[in-house]
Amino acid sequence: MTKDKKRKAAIRETQRVTGGRYTRLAREIAATASRVFPLADLLAECATLPHASAEWDFPEHYAPAVFDSSLIGTAVPYGTVLELAGILAQQGPGALITLESAEPGSQAVVVCGSRRFQLVLTQDMVNELCRKPECRNSSDCRAFTHCREHLVECGPQALVSMARAWGYGRREECDQDPAAVGGSGEADLLVKAAVVGVCFEPVMNTLLDACFGDPDLFDDMYWDASQALAVQHALERERLRLHQVARAEVARIHKETEDCTSCGMRLFSWNPDVPPTLCPPCAPPPAAARRIAAFAHGRHGVASGEVCHTSA
């Protein structure tokens, strides 16, 4: 692929991810062309460049083997690049990488599509970061696309998608004791974000379904009637607990906000279809409220399984 074709491919990929105008992105990428490169180029460096010497602030026998990367602009462990390639295997060697920042001897942050990664430069390691630009925090679990601070900026459909992915994973973790699925702080984070995103009920219902399954099928799923009853009770306890988490979050928001941000009326109650900072008379219709919540954080909606894209 010629340099011109690579440049155009980089612009189109950035346009697809950000929705920006082609001409503006072309100017921006032209200004930072050296920072955008395909994964194949980084792998080529990894495969061909010799070992480099580096100074470490810890015993050298603990240090990884590194090479001097012109793309990253510093010494990078071979294992770190190979781990990144494994993570991006589905995207293939043509996946476009943008270097967001680099701190020699410490870390580099790269972006591929909407995903952000921390390349650890002191050991063979890659950490996936929150997808909020410039954020250095990792998400609380692999099912989350954002850290707890920026989870509230995700749209309703993105939160539902994360709830489904996390719930299935939680169910597998508790396969030997399905009644122990509930009570997770990670579920609480999703519920708190859903309160702000005016999508508490869809997120809660998705969590319960993914974690426990269909209660109408419990008798078929569990041969032991006592176990089926225990799981049914656990489901109802978790439903009640998630409601309590949501109400506690609303109470916290009301304590900070006190009055409706539209009319100034004192906030004293909560409706799941009403933004917690508005009183019911000032709230838009439920469907519109969810669309507004999604739009306020970057998009009108996100397809199932897709992540949200927050603004910088």
CSV table of C-alpha atoms in Angstrom, one decimal:
chain,number,residue,atom,x,y,z
A,1,MET,CA,0.0,0.0,0.0
A,2,THR,CA,1.4,3.4,-1.0
A,3,LYS,CA,1.9,6.1,1.6
A,4,ASP,CA,-1.0,8.1,0.0
A,5,LYS,CA,-3.4,5.1,0.3
A,6,LYS,CA,-2.3,4.5,3.9
A,7,ARG,CA,-3.0,8.2,4.7
A,8,LYS,CA,-6.5,8.0,3.1
A,9,ALA,CA,-7.2,4.7,4.9
A,10,ALA,CA,-6.2,6.4,8.2
A,11,ILE,CA,-8.5,9.3,7.5
A,12,ARG,CA,-11.5,7.1,6.6
A,13,GLU,CA,-11.0,4.9,9.7
A,14,THR,CA,-10.8,8.0,12.0
A,15,GLN,CA,-13.9,9.4,10.2
A,16,ARG,CA,-15.8,6.1,10.8
A,17,VAL,CA,-14.9,6.1,14.5
A,18,THR,CA,-15.4,9.8,15.3
A,19,GLY,CA,-18.0,10.9,12.7
A,20,GLY,CA,-15.8,14.0,11.9
A,21,ARG,CA,-15.6,15.7,8.5
A,22,TYR,CA,-13.1,14.2,6.1
A,23,THR,CA,-11.3,17.5,5.2
A,24,ARG,CA,-10.8,18.5,8.8
A,25,LEU,CA,-9.5,15.0,9.8
A,26,ALA,CA,-7.2,15.1,6.8
A,27,ARG,CA,-5.6,18.3,8.0
A,28,GLU,CA,-5.3,16.9,11.6
A,29,ILE,CA,-3.8,13.6,10.5
A,30,ALA,CA,-1.5,15.3,8.1
A,31,ALA,CA,-0.1,17.3,11.1
A,32,THR,CA,0.5,14.1,13.0
A,33,ALA,CA,1.0,11.6,10.2
A,34,SER,CA,4.0,10.0,11.9
A,35,ARG,CA,1.7,9.0,14.8
A,36,VAL,CA,-0.7,6.9,12.8
A,37,PHE,CA,0.5,3.5,11.5
A,38,PRO,CA,-0.8,0.0,10.8
A,39,LEU,CA,-0.2,-2.7,13.3
A,40,ALA,CA,1.8,-4.5,10.6
A,41,ASP,CA,4.5,-1.8,10.7
A,42,LEU,CA,4.9,-2.2,14.4
A,43,LEU,CA,5.1,-6.0,14.1
A,44,ALA,CA,7.7,-5.5,11.4
A,45,GLU,CA,9.9,-3.5,13.8
A,46,CYS,CA,9.4,-6.1,16.4
A,47,ALA,CA,10.4,-8.9,14.1
A,48,THR,CA,13.5,-7.3,12.5
A,49,LEU,CA,15.0,-4.8,14.9
A,50,PRO,CA,17.9,-6.0,17.3
A,51,HIS,CA,17.8,-5.9,21.0
A,52,ALA,CA,18.4,-2.5,22.5
A,53,SER,CA,20.1,-1.6,25.8
A,54,ALA,CA,18.1,0.4,28.3
A,55,GLU,CA,18.7,1.8,31.8
A,56,TRP,CA,16.3,0.4,34.4
A,57,ASP,CA,15.6,1.5,38.0
A,58,PHE,CA,15.3,-2.2,39.0
A,59,PRO,CA,17.5,-5.2,38.7
A,60,GLU,CA,18.3,-5.9,35.0
A,61,HIS,CA,17.5,-9.6,35.2
A,62,TYR,CA,13.9,-8.6,35.7
A,63,ALA,CA,13.9,-6.3,32.7
A,64,PRO,CA,12.3,-7.4,29.4
A,65,ALA,CA,14.0,-7.6,26.1
A,66,VAL,CA,13.4,-4.4,24.2
A,67,PHE,CA,14.0,-2.8,20.8
A,68,ASP,CA,14.1,0.9,19.7
A,69,SER,CA,10.8,1.6,18.0
A,70,SER,CA,10.7,4.6,15.7
A,71,LEU,CA,6.9,4.4,15.6
A,72,ILE,CA,6.5,4.6,19.4
A,73,GLY,CA,9.6,6.7,19.8
A,74,THR,CA,11.2,4.8,22.6
A,75,ALA,CA,12.4,1.3,23.6
A,76,VAL,CA,9.5,-1.2,23.6
A,77,PRO,CA,9.4,-4.8,24.9
A,78,TYR,CA,9.0,-7.4,22.2
A,79,GLY,CA,6.4,-9.2,24.4
A,80,THR,CA,4.3,-6.0,24.8
A,81,VAL,CA,4.0,-5.7,21.0
A,82,LEU,CA,3.2,-9.4,20.6
A,83,GLU,CA,0.5,-9.1,23.3
A,84,LEU,CA,-1.1,-6.1,21.6
A,85,ALA,CA,-1.1,-8.1,18.3
A,86,GLY,CA,-2.9,-10.9,20.0
A,87,ILE,CA,-5.5,-8.6,21.4
A,88,LEU,CA,-6.1,-7.1,17.9
A,89,ALA,CA,-5.9,-10.4,16.1
A,90,GLN,CA,-9.5,-10.0,14.8
A,91,GLN,CA,-8.7,-6.6,13.3
A,92,GLY,CA,-5.6,-8.1,11.5
A,93,PRO,CA,-2.2,-6.6,10.6
A,94,GLY,CA,-3.9,-3.7,8.8
A,95,ALA,CA,-5.5,-2.3,12.0
A,96,LEU,CA,-4.6,1.4,12.3
A,97,ILE,CA,-2.8,2.4,15.5
A,98,THR,CA,-2.7,6.0,16.7
A,99,LEU,CA,0.0,6.9,19.3
A,100,GLU,CA,-1.7,9.1,21.9
A,101,SER,CA,1.2,9.6,24.2
A,102,ALA,CA,4.6,8.0,25.1
A,103,GLU,CA,6.6,8.2,28.3
A,104,PRO,CA,10.0,6.6,27.7
A,105,GLY,CA,10.9,4.0,30.3
A,106,SER,CA,7.3,4.0,31.6
A,107,GLN,CA,4.3,3.6,29.3
A,108,ALA,CA,2.8,4.5,25.9
A,109,VAL,CA,-0.9,4.9,25.1
A,110,VAL,CA,-2.2,3.8,21.7
A,111,VAL,CA,-5.6,3.9,20.2
A,112,CYS,CA,-7.1,1.4,17.7
A,113,GLY,CA,-10.7,2.3,16.6
A,114,SER,CA,-12.5,3.1,19.8
A,115,ARG,CA,-10.2,1.0,22.0
A,116,ARG,CA,-7.3,2.4,24.0
A,117,PHE,CA,-4.3,0.5,25.3
A,118,GLN,CA,-1.5,1.1,27.7
A,119,LEU,CA,1.7,-0.4,26.5
A,120,VAL,CA,3.8,-1.1,29.6
A,121,LEU,CA,7.4,-0.4,28.7
A,122,THR,CA,9.0,-2.0,31.7
A,123,GLN,CA,7.5,-5.5,31.3
A,124,ASP,CA,5.8,-7.6,28.6
A,125,MET,CA,2.3,-6.2,29.3
A,126,VAL,CA,-0.7,-4.4,27.7
A,127,ASN,CA,-3.6,-3.0,29.7
A,128,GLU,CA,-6.9,-1.9,28.1
A,129,LEU,CA,-7.8,1.6,29.2
A,130,CYS,CA,-11.0,3.5,29.6
A,131,ARG,CA,-12.2,4.6,26.1
A,132,LYS,CA,-12.5,8.2,27.3
A,133,PRO,CA,-9.7,10.1,25.4
A,134,GLU,CA,-6.7,11.0,27.7
A,135,CYS,CA,-8.1,8.9,30.6
A,136,ARG,CA,-5.3,6.8,32.2
A,137,ASN,CA,-7.7,4.6,34.2
A,138,SER,CA,-8.5,1.0,33.4
A,139,SER,CA,-12.1,-0.2,33.5
A,140,ASP,CA,-13.2,-2.1,36.5
A,141,CYS,CA,-13.7,-5.3,34.5
A,142,ARG,CA,-13.2,-6.6,31.0
A,143,ALA,CA,-16.9,-6.3,30.2
A,144,PHE,CA,-16.8,-2.5,30.9
A,145,THR,CA,-15.6,-0.2,28.1
A,146,HIS,CA,-15.1,2.8,30.5
A,147,CYS,CA,-13.7,3.3,34.0
A,148,ARG,CA,-16.1,4.0,36.9
A,149,GLU,CA,-15.6,7.8,36.5
A,150,HIS,CA,-16.7,7.8,32.9
A,151,LEU,CA,-19.1,4.9,32.9
A,152,VAL,CA,-21.9,7.5,33.4
A,153,GLU,CA,-21.1,9.0,30.0
A,154,CYS,CA,-22.1,5.9,28.2
A,155,GLY,CA,-25.5,5.8,26.3
A,156,PRO,CA,-28.4,3.5,27.4
A,157,GLN,CA,-27.8,0.8,24.8
A,158,ALA,CA,-24.1,0.7,25.6
A,159,LEU,CA,-24.9,0.2,29.3
A,160,VAL,CA,-27.3,-2.6,28.4
A,161,SER,CA,-24.7,-4.2,26.3
A,162,MET,CA,-22.2,-4.1,29.1
A,163,ALA,CA,-24.7,-5.4,31.6
A,164,ARG,CA,-25.4,-8.4,29.3
A,165,ALA,CA,-21.7,-9.2,28.8
A,166,TRP,CA,-20.9,-8.7,32.5
A,167,GLY,CA,-23.9,-10.8,33.6
A,168,TYR,CA,-23.0,-13.8,31.5
A,169,GLY,CA,-19.4,-13.6,32.8
A,170,ARG,CA,-20.6,-13.4,36.4
A,171,ARG,CA,-22.9,-16.4,35.8
A,172,GLU,CA,-20.0,-18.5,34.6
A,173,GLU,CA,-17.9,-17.5,37.7
A,174,CYS,CA,-20.7,-18.7,40.0
A,175,ASP,CA,-21.5,-21.9,38.0
A,176,GLN,CA,-21.0,-24.1,41.0
A,177,ASP,CA,-23.2,-21.9,43.2
A,178,PRO,CA,-25.8,-20.0,41.0
A,179,ALA,CA,-27.5,-18.5,44.1
A,180,ALA,CA,-24.3,-16.6,44.9
A,181,VAL,CA,-24.4,-14.5,41.7
A,182,GLY,CA,-25.8,-11.3,43.3
A,183,GLY,CA,-24.2,-8.7,45.5
A,184,SER,CA,-21.4,-7.5,43.2
A,185,GLY,CA,-20.1,-4.0,43.3
A,186,GLU,CA,-19.5,-4.1,39.5
A,187,ALA,CA,-23.3,-4.5,39.0
A,188,ASP,CA,-23.7,-1.5,41.3
A,189,LEU,CA,-21.5,0.6,39.0
A,190,LEU,CA,-23.7,-0.2,36.0
A,191,VAL,CA,-26.9,0.6,38.0
A,192,LYS,CA,-25.6,4.0,39.1
A,193,ALA,CA,-24.6,4.9,35.6
A,194,ALA,CA,-28.1,3.7,34.4
A,195,VAL,CA,-29.8,6.0,36.9
A,196,VAL,CA,-28.0,9.0,35.3
A,197,GLY,CA,-28.7,7.6,31.8
A,198,VAL,CA,-32.4,7.2,32.5
A,199,CYS,CA,-32.2,3.4,31.7
A,200,PHE,CA,-32.3,1.8,35.1
A,201,GLU,CA,-35.0,-0.7,34.3
A,202,PRO,CA,-33.5,-2.0,31.1
A,203,VAL,CA,-30.1,-2.3,32.7
A,204,MET,CA,-31.4,-4.0,35.8
A,205,ASN,CA,-33.6,-6.5,33.8
A,206,THR,CA,-30.6,-7.3,31.6
A,207,LEU,CA,-28.4,-7.9,34.6
A,208,LEU,CA,-30.9,-10.2,36.2
A,209,ASP,CA,-31.6,-12.1,33.0
A,210,ALA,CA,-27.9,-12.6,32.2
A,211,CYS,CA,-26.9,-13.5,35.7
A,212,PHE,CA,-29.8,-15.9,36.6
A,213,GLY,CA,-31.6,-16.8,33.4
A,214,ASP,CA,-35.3,-17.2,32.9
A,215,PRO,CA,-37.1,-18.0,36.2
A,216,ASP,CA,-39.8,-19.8,34.3
A,217,LEU,CA,-37.2,-22.4,33.4
A,218,PHE,CA,-35.6,-22.8,36.8
A,219,ASP,CA,-37.4,-26.1,37.4
A,220,ASP,CA,-35.9,-27.5,34.1
A,221,MET,CA,-32.5,-26.0,34.8
A,222,TYR,CA,-32.1,-27.3,38.3
A,223,TRP,CA,-33.1,-30.9,39.1
A,224,ASP,CA,-33.0,-30.2,42.8
A,225,ALA,CA,-36.2,-28.3,43.7
A,226,SER,CA,-34.5,-26.8,46.7
A,227,GLN,CA,-31.7,-25.3,44.5
A,228,ALA,CA,-34.3,-23.9,42.1
A,229,LEU,CA,-36.0,-22.3,45.0
A,230,ALA,CA,-32.7,-20.9,46.3
A,231,VAL,CA,-31.9,-19.4,42.9
A,232,GLN,CA,-35.4,-17.9,42.7
A,233,HIS,CA,-35.0,-16.3,46.1
A,234,ALA,CA,-31.5,-15.0,45.1
A,235,LEU,CA,-32.9,-13.4,42.0
A,236,GLU,CA,-35.6,-11.6,44.0
A,237,ARG,CA,-33.0,-10.5,46.6
A,238,GLU,CA,-30.8,-9.1,43.9
A,239,ARG,CA,-33.7,-7.3,42.3
A,240,LEU,CA,-34.5,-5.6,45.6
A,241,ARG,CA,-30.8,-4.9,46.2
A,242,LEU,CA,-30.4,-3.2,42.8
A,243,HIS,CA,-33.5,-1.0,43.5
A,244,GLN,CA,-31.9,0.0,46.8
A,245,VAL,CA,-28.6,0.8,45.1
A,246,ALA,CA,-30.5,3.0,42.5
A,247,ARG,CA,-32.5,4.8,45.2
A,248,ALA,CA,-29.3,5.5,47.2
A,249,GLU,CA,-27.7,6.9,44.1
A,250,VAL,CA,-30.7,9.1,43.4
A,251,ALA,CA,-30.6,10.3,47.0
A,252,ARG,CA,-26.9,11.2,46.6
A,253,ILE,CA,-27.6,13.2,43.5
A,254,HIS,CA,-30.6,15.0,45.0
A,255,LYS,CA,-28.4,15.9,48.0
A,256,GLU,CA,-25.8,17.4,45.7
A,257,THR,CA,-28.3,19.1,43.3
A,258,GLU,CA,-31.2,19.8,45.7
A,259,ASP,CA,-33.4,21.6,43.1
A,260,CYS,CA,-34.6,20.8,39.6
A,261,THR,CA,-32.1,22.1,37.2
A,262,SER,CA,-34.9,23.3,34.9
A,263,CYS,CA,-37.5,25.0,37.2
A,264,GLY,CA,-35.8,25.2,40.6
A,265,MET,CA,-38.4,23.0,42.3
A,266,ARG,CA,-37.2,21.0,45.2
A,267,LEU,CA,-36.3,17.4,44.2
A,268,PHE,CA,-37.9,14.8,46.5
A,269,SER,CA,-38.9,11.7,44.6
A,270,TRP,CA,-37.6,9.5,41.8
A,271,ASN,CA,-39.1,8.1,38.7
A,272,PRO,CA,-36.8,5.7,36.7
A,273,ASP,CA,-38.0,7.4,33.5
A,274,VAL,CA,-37.1,10.9,34.7
A,275,PRO,CA,-33.5,12.2,34.8
A,276,PRO,CA,-32.5,12.5,38.5
A,277,THR,CA,-31.7,16.2,38.2
A,278,LEU,CA,-35.2,17.1,36.9
A,279,CYS,CA,-38.7,17.1,38.5
A,280,PRO,CA,-41.4,15.1,36.7
A,281,PRO,CA,-43.2,18.1,35.1
A,282,CYS,CA,-39.9,19.3,33.5
A,283,ALA,CA,-38.9,15.9,32.3
A,284,PRO,CA,-39.3,15.0,28.6
A,285,PRO,CA,-41.3,11.8,27.7
A,286,PRO,CA,-39.6,8.6,28.7
A,287,ALA,CA,-38.4,7.6,25.2
A,288,ALA,CA,-37.2,11.1,24.5
A,289,ALA,CA,-35.4,11.3,27.9
A,290,ARG,CA,-33.4,8.1,27.0
A,291,ARG,CA,-32.6,9.6,23.6
A,292,ILE,CA,-31.4,12.9,25.2
A,293,ALA,CA,-29.3,11.0,27.6
A,294,ALA,CA,-27.6,9.1,24.8
A,295,PHE,CA,-27.2,12.2,22.6
A,296,ALA,CA,-25.7,14.1,25.5
A,297,HIS,CA,-22.9,11.6,25.7
A,298,GLY,CA,-22.0,11.5,22.0
A,299,ARG,CA,-24.6,9.7,20.0
A,300,HIS,CA,-28.4,9.1,19.6
A,301,GLY,CA,-27.9,5.4,20.3
A,302,VAL,CA,-25.5,2.6,20.1
A,303,ALA,CA,-26.2,-0.7,18.5
A,304,SER,CA,-26.3,-3.8,20.7
A,305,GLY,CA,-22.7,-5.0,21.4
A,306,GLU,CA,-21.2,-1.6,20.4
A,307,VAL,CA,-19.6,0.7,22.8
A,308,CYS,CA,-20.4,4.3,23.3
A,309,HIS,CA,-18.1,7.1,22.1
A,310,THR,CA,-17.7,9.9,24.5
A,311,SER,CA,-16.5,13.3,23.6
A,312,ALA,CA,-13.1,14.5,24.6
